[in-house]
Coordinates of C-alpha atoms and ligand atoms in Angstrom, one line a residue:
M1 CA 37.4 2.9 21.3
A2 CA 33.8 3.5 20.7
V3 CA 34.1 4.0 17.0
D4 CA 35.8 0.6 16.5
A5 CA 32.5 -1.1 15.8
L6 CA 31.9 1.1 12.8
C7 CA 35.4 0.8 11.3
S8 CA 35.4 -0.9 8.0
P9 CA 38.5 -2.9 6.9
L10 CA 39.6 0.2 5.1
G11 CA 40.5 1.9 8.3
P12 CA 39.7 4.4 11.0
P13 CA 37.8 7.7 10.9
A14 CA 39.2 10.1 8.2
C15 CA 39.5 13.0 10.5
E16 CA 38.8 14.3 14.0
K17 CA 35.4 15.6 13.0
D18 CA 34.4 12.2 11.6
A19 CA 35.6 10.5 14.8
K20 CA 33.1 12.6 16.7
A21 CA 30.3 11.9 14.4
L22 CA 31.0 8.1 14.5
Q23 CA 31.2 8.3 18.3
F24 CA 27.8 10.0 18.3
I25 CA 26.3 7.2 16.2
E26 CA 27.8 4.7 18.6
E27 CA 26.4 6.5 21.7
M28 CA 22.9 6.8 20.2
T29 CA 22.7 3.2 19.0
R30 CA 24.2 1.7 22.2
N31 CA 21.7 3.6 24.3
A32 CA 18.8 3.4 21.9
D33 CA 16.2 2.7 24.5
T34 CA 17.3 5.4 27.0
V35 CA 17.6 7.9 24.2
Q36 CA 14.0 7.0 23.1
E37 CA 12.8 7.4 26.7
N38 CA 14.4 10.8 26.9
V39 CA 13.0 11.8 23.5
M40 CA 9.5 10.8 24.7
A41 CA 9.9 12.8 28.0
E42 CA 11.2 15.8 26.1
I43 CA 8.3 15.8 23.6
L44 CA 5.6 15.2 26.1
G45 CA 7.1 17.7 28.5
R46 CA 7.4 20.6 26.2
N47 CA 4.0 19.8 24.4
A48 CA 2.0 19.1 27.6
E49 CA -0.1 22.2 27.2
T50 CA -0.9 21.8 23.6
E51 CA -4.5 21.4 22.6
Y52 CA -3.8 18.0 21.1
L53 CA -2.2 16.4 24.2
R54 CA -4.5 18.1 26.7
Q55 CA -7.5 16.3 25.3
Y56 CA -5.9 13.0 26.3
H57 CA -5.4 14.0 30.0
L58 CA -1.8 13.0 30.4
D59 CA -1.8 15.5 33.3
G60 CA 1.8 16.2 33.0
A61 CA 3.0 12.6 32.7
T62 CA 5.9 12.2 30.3
D63 CA 6.5 8.5 30.7
R64 CA 6.0 5.8 28.1
E65 CA 3.3 3.9 30.0
S66 CA 1.0 6.9 30.2
F67 CA 1.7 7.8 26.6
K68 CA 0.9 4.3 25.4
S69 CA -2.3 3.9 27.4
K70 CA -3.7 7.3 26.5
I71 CA -2.6 8.5 23.1
P72 CA -4.2 6.9 20.0
M73 CA -2.5 6.0 16.8
V74 CA -3.5 8.3 14.0
T75 CA -3.4 8.8 10.2
Y76 CA -3.0 12.0 8.3
E77 CA -6.7 12.1 7.6
D78 CA -7.4 12.0 11.4
L79 CA -5.2 15.1 11.8
Q80 CA -6.3 17.0 8.8
P81 CA -8.9 19.2 10.5
I82 CA -6.3 20.4 12.9
I83 CA -3.6 20.8 10.3
Q84 CA -6.1 22.9 8.2
R85 CA -6.7 25.2 11.2
I86 CA -3.0 25.8 11.5
A87 CA -2.8 26.4 7.8
N88 CA -5.6 28.9 8.1
G89 CA -3.7 30.9 10.6
D90 CA -4.5 29.6 14.1
R91 CA -1.3 30.2 15.9
S92 CA -2.4 28.8 19.3
P93 CA -0.3 25.8 20.5
I94 CA -2.4 23.1 18.9
L95 CA 0.1 20.4 18.1
S96 CA 3.4 21.9 19.3
S97 CA 4.3 24.4 22.0
H98 CA 7.0 25.7 19.6
P99 CA 5.6 27.8 16.7
I100 CA 5.0 25.9 13.5
S101 CA 7.5 27.5 11.2
E102 CA 6.2 26.1 7.9
F103 CA 4.6 23.1 6.3
L104 CA 6.6 20.5 4.4
T105 CA 4.6 19.2 1.5
S106 CA 4.9 15.5 1.3
S107 CA 4.8 13.5 -1.9
G108 CA 2.2 11.4 -0.2
T109 CA -1.2 12.8 -0.9
S110 CA -4.6 13.0 0.7
A111 CA -7.6 13.6 -1.4
G112 CA -5.4 14.2 -4.4
E113 CA -3.3 17.0 -2.7
R114 CA 0.1 16.8 -1.1
K115 CA -0.1 16.2 2.6
L116 CA 1.0 19.2 4.7
M117 CA 3.5 18.3 7.5
P118 CA 3.9 20.8 10.2
T119 CA 7.4 21.5 11.2
I120 CA 9.3 23.7 13.8
L121 CA 12.5 25.6 13.3
E122 CA 14.7 23.3 15.4
E123 CA 13.8 20.3 13.2
L124 CA 16.3 21.9 10.7
D125 CA 19.0 21.3 13.2
R126 CA 17.9 17.7 13.6
R127 CA 18.0 17.1 9.8
Q128 CA 21.3 18.8 9.6
L129 CA 22.6 16.5 12.3
L130 CA 21.6 13.5 10.3
Y131 CA 23.2 14.9 7.2
S132 CA 26.4 15.5 9.1
L133 CA 26.7 11.8 9.9
L134 CA 26.6 10.6 6.3
M135 CA 30.1 11.5 5.1
P136 CA 31.9 10.2 8.2
V137 CA 30.3 6.8 7.5
M138 CA 31.1 7.0 3.8
N139 CA 34.7 8.0 4.5
L140 CA 35.2 4.8 6.3
Y141 CA 34.6 2.8 3.2
M142 CA 35.8 5.2 0.5
P143 CA 39.0 7.0 1.4
G144 CA 40.2 10.0 -0.5
L145 CA 36.9 11.8 -1.1
D146 CA 38.6 15.0 0.0
K147 CA 40.7 14.8 -3.1
G148 CA 37.8 15.7 -5.4
K149 CA 34.2 16.8 -5.7
G150 CA 30.7 15.5 -5.8
L151 CA 28.5 16.2 -8.8
Y152 CA 25.1 16.2 -7.2
F153 CA 22.0 17.3 -9.1
L154 CA 19.9 19.1 -6.5
F155 CA 16.8 21.0 -7.2
V156 CA 14.2 23.2 -5.5
K157 CA 10.6 23.1 -6.3
S158 CA 7.9 25.7 -6.2
E159 CA 6.5 26.9 -2.9
T160 CA 3.2 28.3 -1.8
K161 CA 1.7 30.0 1.2
T162 CA -1.2 28.7 3.2
P163 CA -4.2 31.0 3.7
G164 CA -2.7 31.8 7.2
G165 CA 0.6 32.8 5.6
L166 CA 2.8 29.8 6.4
M167 CA 5.1 28.6 3.7
A168 CA 4.3 25.2 2.2
R169 CA 7.2 23.5 0.3
P170 CA 9.0 20.2 0.0
V171 CA 11.5 19.4 2.8
L172 CA 14.5 19.5 0.5
T173 CA 13.5 22.9 -0.9
S174 CA 13.2 24.1 2.7
Y175 CA 16.7 22.7 3.5
Y176 CA 18.5 24.0 0.4
K177 CA 17.0 27.5 1.0
S178 CA 18.1 27.5 4.7
D179 CA 21.3 29.0 6.0
H180 CA 22.2 25.5 7.2
F181 CA 22.8 24.6 3.6
K182 CA 23.6 28.0 1.9
T183 CA 26.2 29.1 4.4
R184 CA 27.5 25.6 5.3
A185 CA 31.1 25.6 6.4
F186 CA 33.7 24.3 3.9
D187 CA 34.3 20.6 4.4
P188 CA 36.9 19.1 2.1
Y189 CA 35.0 15.8 2.1
N190 CA 31.8 17.4 0.9
V191 CA 32.5 19.8 -1.9
Y192 CA 29.9 20.0 -4.7
T193 CA 30.5 21.1 -8.3
S194 CA 27.1 22.8 -8.4
P195 CA 27.0 26.3 -7.1
N196 CA 24.2 27.2 -4.7
E197 CA 22.9 29.7 -7.2
A198 CA 22.3 26.8 -9.7
I199 CA 20.7 24.6 -7.1
L200 CA 18.4 27.4 -5.9
C201 CA 17.1 28.4 -9.3
P202 CA 13.4 27.5 -9.5
D203 CA 13.5 27.0 -13.2
S204 CA 14.4 23.3 -13.7
F205 CA 15.9 23.7 -17.1
Q206 CA 18.2 26.5 -16.1
S207 CA 19.1 24.8 -12.9
M208 CA 19.9 21.5 -14.6
Y209 CA 21.8 23.1 -17.5
S210 CA 24.1 25.1 -15.2
Q211 CA 24.7 22.2 -12.9
M212 CA 25.6 20.0 -15.8
L213 CA 27.9 22.7 -17.3
C214 CA 29.8 22.9 -14.0
G215 CA 30.0 19.1 -13.8
L216 CA 31.4 19.0 -17.3
Y217 CA 34.0 21.6 -16.6
E218 CA 35.2 19.7 -13.5
R219 CA 34.8 16.3 -15.0
K220 CA 38.2 15.0 -13.8
Q221 CA 37.6 16.2 -10.2
V222 CA 34.3 14.5 -9.9
L223 CA 34.6 11.5 -7.5
R224 CA 31.0 10.8 -6.9
L225 CA 27.8 11.6 -8.8
G226 CA 24.3 11.7 -7.5
A227 CA 20.8 12.9 -7.2
I228 CA 18.2 12.2 -4.6
F229 CA 16.3 9.5 -6.5
A230 CA 17.6 7.2 -9.2
S231 CA 14.9 8.6 -11.5
G232 CA 16.4 12.0 -11.1
L233 CA 19.9 10.9 -12.0
L234 CA 18.6 9.2 -15.2
R235 CA 16.7 12.4 -16.1
T236 CA 20.1 14.3 -16.0
I237 CA 21.5 11.7 -18.4
R238 CA 18.6 12.3 -20.7
F239 CA 19.1 16.0 -20.3
L240 CA 22.7 15.6 -21.5
Q241 CA 21.5 13.6 -24.5
L242 CA 19.2 16.4 -25.5
N243 CA 21.5 19.3 -24.7
W244 CA 25.1 18.3 -25.2
R245 CA 25.6 20.3 -28.3
E246 CA 24.6 23.5 -26.6
L247 CA 26.7 22.6 -23.6
A248 CA 29.7 21.9 -25.7
H249 CA 29.2 25.2 -27.5
D250 CA 29.3 27.1 -24.3
I251 CA 32.5 25.2 -23.3
R252 CA 34.1 25.9 -26.6
T253 CA 33.4 29.6 -26.5
G254 CA 33.4 30.3 -22.8
T255 CA 29.9 31.9 -23.1
L256 CA 26.6 31.0 -21.5
N257 CA 23.6 29.8 -23.4
S258 CA 21.1 32.6 -23.9
K259 CA 18.3 30.4 -22.4
I260 CA 20.0 31.0 -19.0
S261 CA 18.4 34.2 -17.9
D262 CA 18.5 33.8 -14.1
S263 CA 20.8 36.7 -12.9
D264 CA 22.2 34.8 -9.9
I265 CA 23.2 31.9 -12.1
K266 CA 24.7 34.3 -14.7
G267 CA 26.6 36.0 -11.9
C268 CA 28.2 32.8 -10.6
M269 CA 28.8 31.1 -13.9
V270 CA 31.2 34.0 -14.9
R271 CA 33.6 32.4 -12.4
V272 CA 33.2 29.0 -14.0
L273 CA 33.1 29.7 -17.7
R274 CA 36.2 29.5 -19.8
A275 CA 36.9 28.6 -23.4
D276 CA 38.2 25.1 -23.5
P277 CA 38.0 23.7 -27.1
D278 CA 39.7 20.4 -26.1
L279 CA 37.0 19.7 -23.5
A280 CA 34.3 20.7 -26.0
D281 CA 35.8 18.3 -28.6
F282 CA 35.8 15.5 -26.0
I283 CA 32.2 16.1 -25.0
E284 CA 31.1 16.2 -28.6
S285 CA 33.0 13.1 -29.5
E286 CA 31.6 11.1 -26.6
C287 CA 28.0 12.3 -26.8
S288 CA 27.7 12.0 -30.6
K289 CA 28.3 8.2 -30.4
D290 CA 25.2 6.2 -30.8
N291 CA 26.1 4.0 -27.9
W292 CA 25.7 5.7 -24.5
E293 CA 26.6 2.6 -22.5
R294 CA 29.0 3.7 -19.6
I295 CA 28.6 7.3 -20.5
I296 CA 28.9 8.3 -16.8
T297 CA 32.4 6.8 -16.4
R298 CA 33.4 7.9 -19.9
I299 CA 32.7 11.6 -19.1
W300 CA 33.5 11.5 -15.4
P301 CA 36.3 8.9 -15.4
N302 CA 37.2 9.2 -11.7
T303 CA 33.7 8.5 -10.4
K304 CA 33.9 5.9 -7.6
Y305 CA 30.2 5.5 -6.9
L306 CA 26.7 6.9 -7.6
E307 CA 24.8 8.3 -4.7
V308 CA 21.0 7.8 -5.3
I309 CA 18.1 6.2 -3.6
V310 CA 17.6 2.9 -5.3
T311 CA 15.6 1.2 -2.6
G312 CA 11.8 1.0 -2.6
A313 CA 10.1 2.1 -5.8
M314 CA 13.5 3.3 -7.2
A315 CA 14.8 -0.3 -7.4
Q316 CA 13.2 -0.5 -10.9
Y317 CA 15.9 1.9 -12.2
I318 CA 18.9 -0.2 -11.2
P319 CA 19.5 -1.9 -14.5
T320 CA 19.4 1.4 -16.4
L321 CA 21.8 3.0 -13.9
D322 CA 24.1 0.1 -14.4
Y323 CA 24.0 0.5 -18.1
Y324 CA 24.9 4.1 -18.0
S325 CA 27.5 3.7 -15.3
G326 CA 29.1 0.4 -16.1
G327 CA 27.8 -1.0 -12.9
L328 CA 29.3 1.6 -10.5
P329 CA 28.4 1.0 -6.8
K330 CA 25.1 2.6 -6.0
V331 CA 25.1 4.1 -2.6
C332 CA 21.9 4.8 -0.6
T333 CA 22.8 6.9 2.4
M334 CA 19.7 7.7 4.2
Y335 CA 16.0 7.2 4.8
A336 CA 13.9 10.2 5.5
S337 CA 10.5 11.9 5.0
S338 CA 8.8 15.2 5.3
E339 CA 7.5 14.2 8.7
C340 CA 10.9 13.4 10.1
Y341 CA 14.4 12.2 9.0
F342 CA 14.7 8.6 10.2
G343 CA 18.1 7.1 9.8
L344 CA 21.2 6.2 7.8
N345 CA 22.9 3.3 6.1
L346 CA 25.9 2.3 8.0
N347 CA 27.2 0.0 5.3
P348 CA 26.8 2.3 2.3
M349 CA 28.9 0.2 -0.2
C350 CA 26.5 -2.8 0.1
K351 CA 24.4 -4.0 -2.8
P352 CA 21.1 -2.2 -3.2
S353 CA 19.2 -5.4 -2.3
E354 CA 21.0 -5.5 1.0
V355 CA 20.6 -1.9 2.0
S356 CA 19.4 -1.5 5.6
Y357 CA 18.8 1.8 7.4
T358 CA 19.6 2.2 11.1
I359 CA 17.1 4.4 12.7
M360 CA 18.7 7.1 14.8
P361 CA 16.9 7.1 18.1
N362 CA 17.4 10.8 18.7
M363 CA 15.3 11.9 15.7
A364 CA 11.8 11.2 17.1
Y365 CA 10.0 8.6 19.1
F366 CA 9.6 5.5 17.0
E367 CA 7.0 2.7 17.3
F368 CA 6.3 -0.2 15.0
L369 CA 3.0 -1.7 14.0
P370 CA 3.4 -5.4 13.2
H371 CA 2.4 -5.9 9.6
D372 CA 0.5 -8.9 8.5
P373 CA -0.6 -8.5 4.8
N374 CA -3.0 -11.5 5.3
S375 CA -4.8 -10.1 8.3
S376 CA -8.1 -8.6 7.7
T377 CA -8.7 -7.3 11.2
G378 CA -7.8 -3.6 11.9
S379 CA -4.7 -2.6 13.6
T380 CA -4.8 -1.0 17.1
S381 CA -2.3 1.0 19.0
D382 CA -1.9 -1.6 21.7
Q383 CA -0.1 -3.7 19.1
L384 CA 2.7 -1.1 18.8
V385 CA 6.2 -2.2 19.6
D386 CA 9.1 0.0 20.7
L387 CA 12.2 0.6 18.7
V388 CA 14.5 -1.8 20.6
D389 CA 11.8 -4.5 20.8
V390 CA 11.3 -5.2 17.1
E391 CA 12.2 -8.7 16.0
V392 CA 14.6 -9.6 13.2
G393 CA 12.8 -10.9 10.1
K394 CA 9.5 -9.3 11.0
E395 CA 7.7 -6.6 9.0
Y396 CA 6.3 -3.5 10.6
E397 CA 4.7 -0.2 9.7
L398 CA 6.6 2.8 11.0
V399 CA 4.7 5.0 13.5
I400 CA 6.3 8.2 14.7
T401 CA 5.9 10.9 17.4
T402 CA 7.8 14.0 16.4
Y403 CA 9.0 17.2 18.2
A404 CA 6.7 19.1 15.8
G405 CA 3.6 17.5 17.4
L406 CA 2.7 14.4 15.3
C407 CA 1.7 11.8 17.8
R408 CA 1.7 8.1 17.0
Y409 CA 1.4 9.0 13.4
R410 CA 1.4 6.2 10.7
V411 CA 3.9 7.0 8.1
G412 CA 2.7 4.3 5.7
D413 CA 6.1 2.7 5.1
I414 CA 6.5 -1.1 5.6
L415 CA 10.0 -2.0 6.9
R416 CA 11.6 -5.4 7.6
V417 CA 14.1 -5.8 10.5
T418 CA 17.4 -7.2 9.2
G419 CA 19.5 -6.9 12.3
F420 CA 20.8 -4.5 14.9
H421 CA 23.7 -2.0 15.2
N422 CA 24.2 -2.1 19.0
S423 CA 20.7 -1.9 20.3
A424 CA 19.3 0.1 17.4
P425 CA 17.4 -2.0 14.8
Q426 CA 18.2 -1.9 11.1
F427 CA 15.5 -2.0 8.5
R428 CA 15.1 -2.9 4.9
F429 CA 12.6 -0.6 3.2
V430 CA 10.0 -3.0 1.9
R431 CA 7.5 -0.7 0.3
R432 CA 5.1 2.1 0.9
Q433 CA 1.6 1.0 1.6
N434 CA -1.0 1.3 -1.2
V435 CA 1.3 2.4 -4.0
L436 CA 0.4 1.0 -7.3
L437 CA 2.4 3.2 -9.7
S438 CA 5.4 5.4 -9.2
I439 CA 7.9 6.9 -11.6
D440 CA 9.5 9.6 -9.6
S441 CA 8.2 10.9 -6.3
D442 CA 4.6 10.4 -7.5
K443 CA 2.6 7.6 -5.7
T444 CA -0.6 6.5 -7.3
D445 CA -2.8 4.1 -5.4
E446 CA -5.4 1.7 -6.6
A447 CA -8.4 4.0 -5.6
E448 CA -6.9 6.9 -7.5
L449 CA -6.3 4.8 -10.6
Q450 CA -9.8 3.4 -10.4
S451 CA -11.4 6.8 -10.1
A452 CA -9.3 8.2 -13.0
V453 CA -10.5 5.3 -15.2
E454 CA -14.1 6.0 -14.1
N455 CA -13.9 9.7 -14.8
T456 CA -12.2 9.2 -18.1
S457 CA -14.5 6.4 -19.4
R458 CA -17.3 8.9 -19.5
L459 CA -15.7 10.3 -22.6
L460 CA -16.5 7.0 -24.3
N461 CA -20.2 7.3 -23.6
A462 CA -20.9 9.1 -26.8
F463 CA -19.4 6.1 -28.6
N464 CA -21.5 3.6 -26.7
T465 CA -18.2 2.2 -25.5
T466 CA -17.2 1.0 -22.0
V467 CA -14.0 0.1 -20.4
V468 CA -14.5 -3.6 -19.5
E469 CA -11.2 -4.2 -17.8
Y470 CA -8.0 -2.3 -17.2
T471 CA -4.6 -2.7 -15.7
S472 CA -1.5 -0.5 -15.6
Y473 CA 2.3 -0.5 -15.7
A474 CA 5.0 2.0 -14.9
D475 CA 7.1 2.1 -18.1
I476 CA 10.6 3.1 -17.3
K477 CA 12.1 2.2 -20.7
T478 CA 11.5 5.8 -21.7
I479 CA 13.2 8.7 -19.8
P480 CA 11.3 10.1 -18.1
G481 CA 9.2 7.0 -17.5
H482 CA 5.4 7.1 -18.0
Y483 CA 2.3 5.4 -17.0
V484 CA 0.8 2.9 -19.4
I485 CA -2.9 1.9 -18.9
Y486 CA -4.1 -1.2 -20.7
W487 CA -7.8 -0.9 -21.7
E488 CA -10.1 -3.6 -23.0
L489 CA -13.0 -1.8 -24.6
L490 CA -16.5 -3.0 -25.4
A491 CA -18.1 -1.0 -28.3
K492 CA -21.8 -1.7 -28.9
D493 CA -21.3 -0.7 -32.5
S494 CA -17.8 -1.8 -33.7
S495 CA -18.1 0.5 -36.7
Y496 CA -18.3 3.4 -34.3
F497 CA -15.2 2.8 -32.2
P498 CA -13.6 5.8 -30.4
T499 CA -11.1 7.6 -32.7
N500 CA -7.5 8.3 -31.9
D501 CA -8.4 11.8 -31.0
V502 CA -10.9 10.6 -28.4
L503 CA -8.4 8.2 -27.0
E504 CA -5.7 10.8 -26.8
N505 CA -8.2 13.0 -24.9
C506 CA -8.8 10.0 -22.6
C507 CA -5.1 10.0 -21.8
L508 CA -5.2 13.6 -20.9
A509 CA -8.4 13.1 -18.8
M510 CA -6.7 10.3 -16.9
E511 CA -3.8 12.6 -16.1
E512 CA -6.2 15.4 -15.1
S513 CA -7.7 13.0 -12.6
L514 CA -4.5 11.9 -11.0
N515 CA -3.1 13.5 -7.9
S516 CA -1.2 16.8 -7.8
V517 CA 2.2 15.2 -7.3
Y518 CA 1.8 13.3 -10.5
R519 CA 0.7 16.5 -12.4
Q520 CA 3.5 18.5 -10.9
G521 CA 5.9 15.8 -12.2
R522 CA 4.4 16.2 -15.6
V523 CA 4.3 20.0 -15.7
E524 CA 6.9 21.5 -13.4
C525 CA 9.6 18.9 -13.1
N526 CA 9.2 17.0 -16.4
S527 CA 9.9 13.9 -14.3
I528 CA 7.0 11.9 -15.8
G529 CA 6.3 11.4 -19.5
A530 CA 2.9 11.6 -21.2
L531 CA 0.4 8.9 -20.1
E532 CA -0.2 6.2 -22.7
I533 CA -3.4 4.1 -23.2
R534 CA -2.9 0.8 -24.9
V535 CA -6.1 -0.7 -26.2
V536 CA -6.0 -4.5 -26.2
K537 CA -8.0 -7.0 -28.1
N538 CA -11.3 -8.3 -26.6
G539 CA -10.7 -11.3 -24.5
T540 CA -7.2 -10.3 -23.4
F541 CA -8.2 -10.0 -19.7
E542 CA -9.7 -13.5 -19.8
E543 CA -6.4 -14.8 -21.2
L544 CA -4.7 -13.0 -18.3
M545 CA -7.0 -14.8 -15.9
D546 CA -6.3 -18.1 -17.6
Y547 CA -2.6 -17.5 -17.2
A548 CA -2.9 -16.7 -13.5
I549 CA -5.0 -19.8 -13.0
S550 CA -2.6 -21.9 -14.9
R551 CA 0.0 -20.6 -12.4
G552 CA -2.1 -21.7 -9.4
A553 CA -4.4 -18.8 -8.7
S554 CA -7.9 -19.8 -7.4
I555 CA -10.7 -19.1 -9.9
N556 CA -13.0 -17.9 -7.0
Q557 CA -10.5 -15.5 -5.6
Y558 CA -9.0 -14.2 -8.9
K559 CA -9.0 -10.4 -9.1
V560 CA -7.6 -8.5 -12.1
P561 CA -4.3 -7.1 -11.0
R562 CA -4.5 -3.3 -11.4
C563 CA -0.8 -3.1 -11.9
V564 CA 1.4 -5.6 -13.7
N565 CA 5.1 -6.0 -13.9
L566 CA 5.9 -9.7 -14.5
T567 CA 7.5 -10.2 -17.9
P568 CA 5.2 -13.0 -19.2
I569 CA 2.1 -11.0 -18.3
M570 CA 3.5 -7.9 -20.0
E571 CA 4.4 -9.9 -23.1
L572 CA 0.9 -11.3 -23.2
L573 CA -0.7 -7.8 -22.9
D574 CA 1.7 -6.2 -25.4
S575 CA 1.1 -9.0 -27.9
R576 CA -2.7 -8.1 -27.8
V577 CA -2.3 -4.4 -28.2
V578 CA -4.4 -3.0 -31.1
S579 CA -3.6 0.6 -30.7
S580 CA -1.7 2.9 -28.5
H581 CA -2.4 6.6 -27.6
F582 CA -0.5 9.3 -25.8
S583 CA -1.6 12.4 -24.0
Q584 CA -0.9 15.3 -26.4
R585 CA -1.0 18.1 -23.8
L586 CA 0.1 18.7 -20.3
P587 CA -2.5 18.3 -17.6
H588 CA -3.4 21.3 -15.5
W589 CA -1.2 22.0 -12.5
T590 CA -0.4 25.1 -10.5
P591 CA 1.2 25.3 -7.1
E592 CA -1.6 24.2 -4.8
R593 CA -3.7 26.8 -3.1
R594 CA -4.3 25.6 0.4
R595 CA -8.1 26.4 0.4
Ligands
AMP601 P1 8.2 12.6 1.3 O1 7.1 12.6 2.3 O2 7.7 13.1 0.0 O3 9.4 13.2 1.8 O4 8.5 11.1 1.0 C1 9.0 10.3 2.1 C2 8.8 8.8 1.7 O5 9.8 8.5 0.6 C3 9.1 7.9 2.8 O6 8.1 7.7 3.7 C4 9.4 6.6 2.0 O7 8.2 6.0 1.5 C5 10.2 7.2 0.8 N1 11.6 7.1 1.0 C6 12.4 8.0 1.6 N2 13.7 7.6 1.7 C7 13.7 6.4 1.2 C8 14.7 5.4 0.9 N3 16.0 5.6 1.3 N4 14.3 4.2 0.3 C9 13.1 4.0 0.0 N5 12.1 4.9 0.1 C10 12.4 6.0 0.7

């Protein structure tokens, strides 16, 4: 039977519905090249009369050869003028023959603002289809998930309108607010403890509080616990640390905290709340202990695994997750973006370091740009390789052509081929290009950090002081994590060194200069803590260079790393810190106006 190839030693599909989903995966991956060919023909056929494709004179051709010879590879910046026209209200078929239904705001930024990804209504169905494959795969490896519930902390973020009236919001906000999610059919394998009303509340405190309260009431039913990103799950643990007394009070009395003012939440919590003094005692006794090691399994004793993304930048959180969960398996189910959902992990119980995602060939047309970090020559579209032609062990940048009209668009993710499932390749997420610092969904690149330091160092002019060198570090020992910037300062007059107040203002000025995803994380989501500047002794960066040279770096080629994470280097820097300063205020952030 077709599904055999996917069966784990634990057994066959859990139910008829799962069998169909697994069969679908088999069909798609067995016929990956044909599926891709059809996807290409469908996209080019339906979008033939768009302004974008017409300029390349495909003249109705829908084959791969014509596509490859005529359509260029592009970046977001190339498309930005077109995207801006759509955002401003031009409803003519520019990128897609189907109307652009909304913009999905990526956590990737361009000129400091979230990128706007056009999407069309039917993409929701495609995303839904990928979601529908996740549990059938999971059920192969973890039987009995229909006997309990999932405690998933899911959140919506704020949304705005473009000048032309289109909605602009993150892809998950769009999904949670869609009927696909809100009126989903009951599936015993996929029951959440969080009510829709709690997930859909835009106030992050009220949303998290009520989701946590529901999770505590149903603590014995919870079989799996998750959030989208590892950083998000850790934030919920921190939330529990800060709010367990109030939560326990609500459970003891069967009443709802007065801070919860959202009427939809209040309405649905009436069905959940009940006075349960024994549960309240238990929560208080566990949470009042100084040691929070294994708190997840202590409070939710039947949890079999955590479901969070711990690949890519999130790998940094694995040790902390292990600490709080006693090393529960960490399951990464899918790989997706605002542009397009890409694929899923067919071996979800594997170790985080072994996670590979199988790209589903029906989601978009996928091409791969061979990635050579040492090559200085530019990449061209004639280097692009098709999905089924990638080679195991090689690294590629992902390039996609979507139904919504992105053509040969560089996503910016670097992936390594680890193998194949049938003829569909499987990829390890290596990294996102040009990301220096990341705590949550923020991505700060070297140029952004450099310009933030330049903007900020002007505050030191009055003190005749300059920043001679700097580097940075994403400190995740705090929850939420925060950016640390090491500064070596040169003061012309050492008796007139910048004061603590000035350096605190510098922290804030740095934050004001960082991109809007960073500032939203600080202000709306509370997913990033206050930026810290650590001033180091003069000569520290020379010592850093000496260390690198002693480890084999060439003197001529040595460049100060703008981000550090190796323990000996961190220890060296930290041992030279003379003072440390934190931002005392939140930077400015409002939902972006789209010009
Ligand atoms: P966004 O555009 O904000 O939706 O972010 C999408 C990006 O998040 C992708 O292009 C990846 O860089 C990253 N991402 C998404 N899923 C994963 C995953 N499973 N593992 C690692 N990184 C991921």
